[in-house]
mmCIF file of C-alpha atoms in Angstrom:
data_model
loop_
_atom_site.group_PDB
_atom_site.id
_atom_site.type_symbol
_atom_site.label_atom_id
_atom_site.label_comp_id
_atom_site.label_asym_id
_atom_site.label_seq_id
_atom_site.Cartn_x
_atom_site.Cartn_y
_atom_site.Cartn_z
ATOM 1 C CA UNK Q 110 -23.920 21.156 13.652
ATOM 2 C CA UNK Q 111 -23.347 20.264 9.945
ATOM 3 C CA UNK Q 112 -19.783 22.033 9.887
ATOM 4 C CA UNK Q 113 -19.230 19.714 13.733
ATOM 5 C CA UNK Q 114 -20.494 16.317 11.887
ATOM 6 C CA UNK Q 115 -18.169 16.976 9.462
ATOM 7 C CA UNK Q 116 -15.091 17.860 10.669
ATOM 8 C CA UNK Q 117 -13.851 14.869 12.838
ATOM 9 C CA UNK Q 118 -14.049 12.839 10.022
ATOM 10 C CA UNK Q 119 -12.523 15.010 7.247
ATOM 11 C CA UNK Q 120 -9.837 15.489 9.780
ATOM 12 C CA UNK Q 121 -8.972 11.897 9.982
ATOM 13 C CA UNK Q 122 -9.008 11.467 5.973
ATOM 14 C CA UNK Q 123 -6.533 14.420 5.953
ATOM 15 C CA UNK Q 124 -4.381 12.936 8.123
ATOM 16 C CA UNK Q 125 -4.623 9.572 6.966
ATOM 17 C CA UNK Q 126 -3.669 10.790 3.640
ATOM 18 C CA UNK Q 127 -0.712 12.995 4.682
ATOM 19 C CA UNK Q 128 0.804 10.047 6.246
ATOM 20 C CA UNK Q 129 0.377 8.244 3.977
ATOM 21 C CA UNK Q 130 2.012 10.069 1.219
ATOM 22 C CA UNK Q 131 5.076 10.297 3.070
ATOM 23 C CA UNK Q 132 7.182 8.485 0.303
ATOM 24 C CA UNK Q 133 9.853 6.491 2.920
ATOM 25 C CA UNK Q 134 11.513 4.875 0.275
ATOM 26 C CA UNK Q 135 12.400 7.619 -1.565
ATOM 27 C CA UNK Q 136 13.478 9.593 1.241
ATOM 28 C CA UNK Q 137 15.401 6.450 2.767
ATOM 29 C CA UNK Q 138 17.185 6.073 -1.021
ATOM 30 C CA UNK Q 139 17.774 8.934 -0.700
ATOM 31 C CA UNK Q 140 19.062 9.701 2.399
ATOM 32 C CA UNK Q 141 21.334 6.537 2.261
ATOM 33 C CA UNK Q 142 22.653 7.529 -1.231
ATOM 34 C CA UNK Q 143 20.833 4.856 -3.287
ATOM 35 C CA UNK Q 144 19.436 7.267 -5.630
ATOM 36 C CA UNK Q 145 16.486 8.478 -6.975
ATOM 37 C CA UNK Q 146 14.842 5.334 -6.902
ATOM 38 C CA UNK Q 147 12.156 6.799 -10.058
ATOM 39 C CA UNK Q 148 14.800 6.769 -11.638
ATOM 40 C CA UNK Q 149 15.968 2.903 -10.721
ATOM 41 C CA UNK Q 150 14.222 -0.362 -11.810
ATOM 42 C CA UNK Q 151 10.699 -0.176 -11.782
ATOM 43 C CA UNK Q 152 10.700 3.451 -11.064
ATOM 44 C CA UNK Q 153 8.624 2.390 -8.149
ATOM 45 C CA UNK Q 154 8.951 4.416 -4.403
ATOM 46 C CA UNK Q 155 8.054 0.514 -3.409
ATOM 47 C CA UNK Q 156 10.331 -1.748 -0.914
ATOM 48 C CA UNK Q 157 10.166 -4.052 -4.140
ATOM 49 C CA UNK Q 158 12.251 -1.887 -6.089
ATOM 50 C CA UNK Q 159 14.216 -0.263 -3.170
ATOM 51 C CA UNK Q 160 15.567 -3.970 -2.869
ATOM 52 C CA UNK Q 161 16.704 -3.439 -6.783
ATOM 53 C CA UNK Q 162 19.256 -1.220 -5.296
ATOM 54 C CA UNK Q 163 20.993 -4.087 -3.442
ATOM 55 C CA UNK Q 164 19.902 -2.765 0.135
ATOM 56 C CA UNK Q 165 18.375 -5.337 1.383
ATOM 57 C CA UNK Q 166 18.510 -2.879 4.644
ATOM 58 C CA UNK Q 167 16.413 -0.262 3.106
ATOM 59 C CA UNK Q 168 14.382 -2.035 1.718
ATOM 60 C CA UNK Q 169 13.598 -4.209 4.946
ATOM 61 C CA UNK Q 170 13.022 -0.443 6.731
ATOM 62 C CA UNK Q 171 10.695 0.730 3.754
ATOM 63 C CA UNK Q 172 8.466 -2.321 4.105
ATOM 64 C CA UNK Q 173 7.574 -1.508 8.060
ATOM 65 C CA UNK Q 174 7.663 2.337 7.401
ATOM 66 C CA UNK Q 175 5.289 1.480 4.780
ATOM 67 C CA UNK Q 176 2.993 -1.099 6.969
ATOM 68 C CA UNK Q 177 3.428 1.207 10.206
ATOM 69 C CA UNK Q 178 1.704 4.549 8.286
ATOM 70 C CA UNK Q 179 -1.487 2.866 7.727
ATOM 71 C CA UNK Q 180 -2.206 1.031 10.748
ATOM 72 C CA UNK Q 181 -1.559 4.913 12.656
ATOM 73 C CA UNK Q 182 -3.535 6.294 9.538
ATOM 74 C CA UNK Q 183 -5.494 3.709 11.538
ATOM 75 C CA UNK Q 184 -5.056 4.453 14.840
ATOM 76 C CA UNK Q 185 -5.190 8.332 14.864
ATOM 77 C CA UNK Q 186 -8.501 7.900 13.588
ATOM 78 C CA UNK Q 187 -10.450 5.827 16.057
ATOM 79 C CA UNK Q 188 -8.653 8.145 18.552
ATOM 80 C CA UNK Q 189 -10.216 11.481 17.089
ATOM 81 C CA UNK Q 190 -13.956 9.052 17.295
ATOM 82 C CA UNK Q 191 -14.430 5.548 17.260
ATOM 83 C CA UNK Q 192 -15.388 4.048 13.862
ATOM 84 C CA UNK Q 193 -13.256 6.561 11.710
ATOM 85 C CA UNK Q 194 -9.975 4.214 12.160
ATOM 86 C CA UNK Q 195 -11.281 3.034 8.509
ATOM 87 C CA UNK Q 196 -11.529 6.266 6.858
ATOM 88 C CA UNK Q 197 -8.396 7.112 8.087
ATOM 89 C CA UNK Q 198 -6.618 3.735 6.661
ATOM 90 C CA UNK Q 199 -8.746 4.410 3.415
ATOM 91 C CA UNK Q 200 -6.527 8.200 3.428
ATOM 92 C CA UNK Q 201 -3.467 6.843 4.262
ATOM 93 C CA UNK Q 202 -3.703 3.847 1.416
ATOM 94 C CA UNK Q 203 -4.517 6.579 -1.226
ATOM 95 C CA UNK Q 204 -2.280 8.517 0.027
ATOM 96 C CA UNK Q 205 0.769 6.589 -0.717
ATOM 97 C CA UNK Q 206 -0.777 5.703 -3.892
ATOM 98 C CA UNK Q 207 -1.027 8.931 -5.207
ATOM 99 C CA UNK Q 208 0.941 11.439 -3.038
ATOM 100 C CA UNK Q 209 0.966 15.508 -3.743
ATOM 101 C CA UNK Q 210 4.025 15.487 -3.219
ATOM 102 C CA UNK Q 211 5.199 13.360 -5.884
ATOM 103 C CA UNK Q 212 2.765 15.094 -7.832
ATOM 104 C CA UNK Q 213 0.213 12.196 -7.454
ATOM 105 C CA UNK Q 214 2.407 9.077 -8.592
ATOM 106 C CA UNK Q 215 3.494 7.048 -5.525
ATOM 107 C CA UNK Q 216 3.317 3.477 -4.954
ATOM 108 C CA UNK Q 217 1.289 0.762 -5.353
ATOM 109 C CA UNK Q 218 -0.147 0.135 -2.165
ATOM 110 C CA UNK Q 219 0.687 -3.229 -0.654
ATOM 111 C CA UNK Q 220 2.144 -2.343 2.554
ATOM 112 C CA UNK Q 221 -0.172 -0.127 2.912
ATOM 113 C CA UNK Q 222 -2.974 -2.207 2.499
ATOM 114 C CA UNK Q 223 -1.403 -4.722 5.073
ATOM 115 C CA UNK Q 224 -1.332 -1.677 7.469
ATOM 116 C CA UNK Q 225 -4.234 -0.594 7.650
ATOM 117 C CA UNK Q 226 -5.979 -4.279 7.542
ATOM 118 C CA UNK Q 227 -3.939 -5.240 10.574
ATOM 119 C CA UNK Q 228 -5.110 -1.965 12.473
ATOM 120 C CA UNK Q 229 -8.504 -2.869 11.434
ATOM 121 C CA UNK Q 230 -9.117 -6.460 10.931
ATOM 122 C CA UNK Q 231 -6.336 -8.891 11.875
ATOM 123 C CA UNK Q 232 -7.770 -12.332 10.666
ATOM 124 C CA UNK Q 233 -7.528 -10.301 7.202
ATOM 125 C CA UNK Q 234 -4.356 -8.810 7.812
ATOM 126 C CA UNK Q 235 -3.087 -12.631 8.489
ATOM 127 C CA UNK Q 236 -4.332 -13.847 5.205
ATOM 128 C CA UNK Q 237 -2.975 -11.260 3.658
ATOM 129 C CA UNK Q 238 0.370 -11.818 4.620
ATOM 130 C CA UNK Q 239 0.417 -14.889 4.927
ATOM 131 C CA UNK Q 240 -0.745 -15.377 0.843
ATOM 132 C CA UNK Q 241 1.638 -12.413 0.447
ATOM 133 C CA UNK Q 242 4.748 -14.063 1.689
ATOM 134 C CA UNK Q 243 3.758 -17.763 0.122
ATOM 135 C CA UNK Q 244 2.626 -16.303 -3.308
ATOM 136 C CA UNK Q 245 5.673 -14.204 -3.871
ATOM 137 C CA UNK Q 246 7.960 -17.421 -2.140
ATOM 138 C CA UNK Q 247 6.790 -19.704 -4.671
ATOM 139 C CA UNK Q 248 6.715 -17.985 -7.803
ATOM 140 C CA UNK Q 249 9.489 -15.105 -6.825
ATOM 141 C CA UNK Q 250 7.392 -12.423 -8.617
ATOM 142 C CA UNK Q 251 6.228 -9.640 -5.951
ATOM 143 C CA UNK Q 252 3.480 -8.745 -7.973
ATOM 144 C CA UNK Q 253 1.917 -12.403 -7.694
ATOM 145 C CA UNK Q 254 2.094 -11.602 -4.308
ATOM 146 C CA UNK Q 255 0.827 -8.361 -3.794
ATOM 147 C CA UNK Q 256 -2.474 -8.716 -6.003
ATOM 148 C CA UNK Q 257 -2.933 -12.045 -4.486
ATOM 149 C CA UNK Q 258 -3.151 -10.886 -1.044
ATOM 150 C CA UNK Q 259 -5.399 -7.974 -1.677
ATOM 151 C CA UNK Q 260 -7.350 -9.818 -3.506
ATOM 152 C CA UNK Q 261 -7.463 -12.692 -0.328
ATOM 153 C CA UNK Q 262 -7.910 -9.675 2.285
ATOM 154 C CA UNK Q 263 -11.988 -8.795 1.039
ATOM 155 C CA UNK Q 264 -12.774 -12.342 0.594
ATOM 156 C CA UNK Q 265 -11.732 -12.941 4.129
ATOM 157 C CA UNK Q 266 -12.998 -10.098 5.704
ATOM 158 C CA UNK Q 267 -16.421 -11.340 4.311
ATOM 159 C CA UNK Q 268 -16.087 -14.623 5.994
ATOM 160 C CA UNK Q 269 -16.179 -13.033 9.295
ATOM 161 C CA UNK Q 270 -18.789 -11.249 8.222
ATOM 162 C CA UNK Q 271 -17.278 -7.785 8.446
ATOM 163 C CA UNK Q 272 -20.125 -5.934 5.493
ATOM 164 C CA UNK Q 273 -18.187 -2.163 5.799
ATOM 165 C CA UNK Q 274 -14.959 -3.376 5.708
ATOM 166 C CA UNK Q 275 -15.152 -5.535 3.029
ATOM 167 C CA UNK Q 276 -16.911 -2.735 1.088
ATOM 168 C CA UNK Q 277 -13.298 -1.082 2.245
ATOM 169 C CA UNK Q 278 -10.899 -4.192 1.091
ATOM 170 C CA UNK Q 279 -12.525 -4.543 -2.316
ATOM 171 C CA UNK Q 280 -11.757 -1.173 -3.069
ATOM 172 C CA UNK Q 281 -8.567 -1.332 -1.805
ATOM 173 C CA UNK Q 282 -8.144 -4.823 -4.076
ATOM 174 C CA UNK Q 283 -9.419 -3.105 -7.078
ATOM 175 C CA UNK Q 284 -7.337 -0.303 -6.527
ATOM 176 C CA UNK Q 285 -4.088 -2.832 -6.158
ATOM 177 C CA UNK Q 286 -5.273 -4.277 -9.352
ATOM 178 C CA UNK Q 287 -5.625 -1.086 -11.233
ATOM 179 C CA UNK Q 288 -1.375 -0.161 -9.961
ATOM 180 C CA UNK Q 289 -0.604 -3.288 -11.297
ATOM 181 C CA UNK Q 290 -1.828 -3.334 -14.868
ATOM 182 C CA UNK Q 291 1.872 -2.785 -16.548
ATOM 183 C CA UNK Q 292 2.833 -5.845 -14.187
ATOM 184 C CA UNK Q 293 0.665 -7.936 -15.053
ATOM 185 C CA UNK Q 294 1.068 -7.333 -18.530
ATOM 186 C CA UNK Q 295 4.802 -8.151 -17.946
ATOM 187 C CA UNK Q 296 3.675 -11.344 -16.408
ATOM 188 C CA UNK Q 297 1.598 -12.220 -19.419
ATOM 189 C CA UNK Q 298 5.098 -11.593 -21.853
ATOM 190 C CA UNK Q 299 7.187 -13.229 -19.242
ATOM 191 C CA UNK Q 300 9.002 -9.935 -19.030
ATOM 192 C CA UNK Q 301 8.274 -9.167 -15.073
ATOM 193 C CA UNK Q 302 11.550 -8.992 -13.367
ATOM 194 C CA UNK Q 303 11.502 -11.278 -10.202
ATOM 195 C CA UNK Q 304 12.608 -10.368 -6.861
ATOM 196 C CA UNK Q 305 15.818 -8.329 -6.374
ATOM 197 C CA UNK Q 306 16.166 -8.710 -9.962
ATOM 198 C CA UNK Q 307 18.309 -5.320 -10.957
ATOM 199 C CA UNK Q 308 17.135 -2.657 -13.279
ATOM 200 C CA UNK Q 309 18.485 0.206 -14.856
ATOM 201 C CA UNK Q 310 15.976 1.765 -15.693
ATOM 202 C CA UNK Q 311 12.238 1.965 -15.496
ATOM 203 C CA UNK Q 312 10.233 0.505 -18.208
ATOM 204 C CA UNK Q 313 8.575 1.967 -20.865
#
């Protein structure tokens, strides 16, 4: 009985992790001859760094796929058993950031966070998307938009009395702050590249 009780939750978490760990940006860049993202710009595998290759369509495809893998992980968890969607989302979010295929050096989690939020609680996802877009357009810094959106999401879910989701989103937001620690340092130094700005090699 104990094994059966943990079987589906474990499956939801692992399925979410392996789905989230698919490095779509890296795969698309290689398939289209854009090079290895890890040697371009920030060295990140997300859509913002794909944009630095000059391939706007490729960046958009990366963004969409990274959002979708978060949402699909949640939906798969719910399909396995109602209530396991959040666990699948947790797996996808951390799978994107710590993919086993890339020695646990992945993306920063923003797009996948949005996908998970969209499948779990659409008001929080809407607040995330609006904040991300607004701050990114106003500042032209992707990191400002992403961090601001991540911080906004648990606040919105708490406003709707979604206690369990608020804890999940708070953990995500703190993780996003950690993944953006270098970006935040460069923002204070005035050396953070703006959206679309090209760079030949990852910063040290």
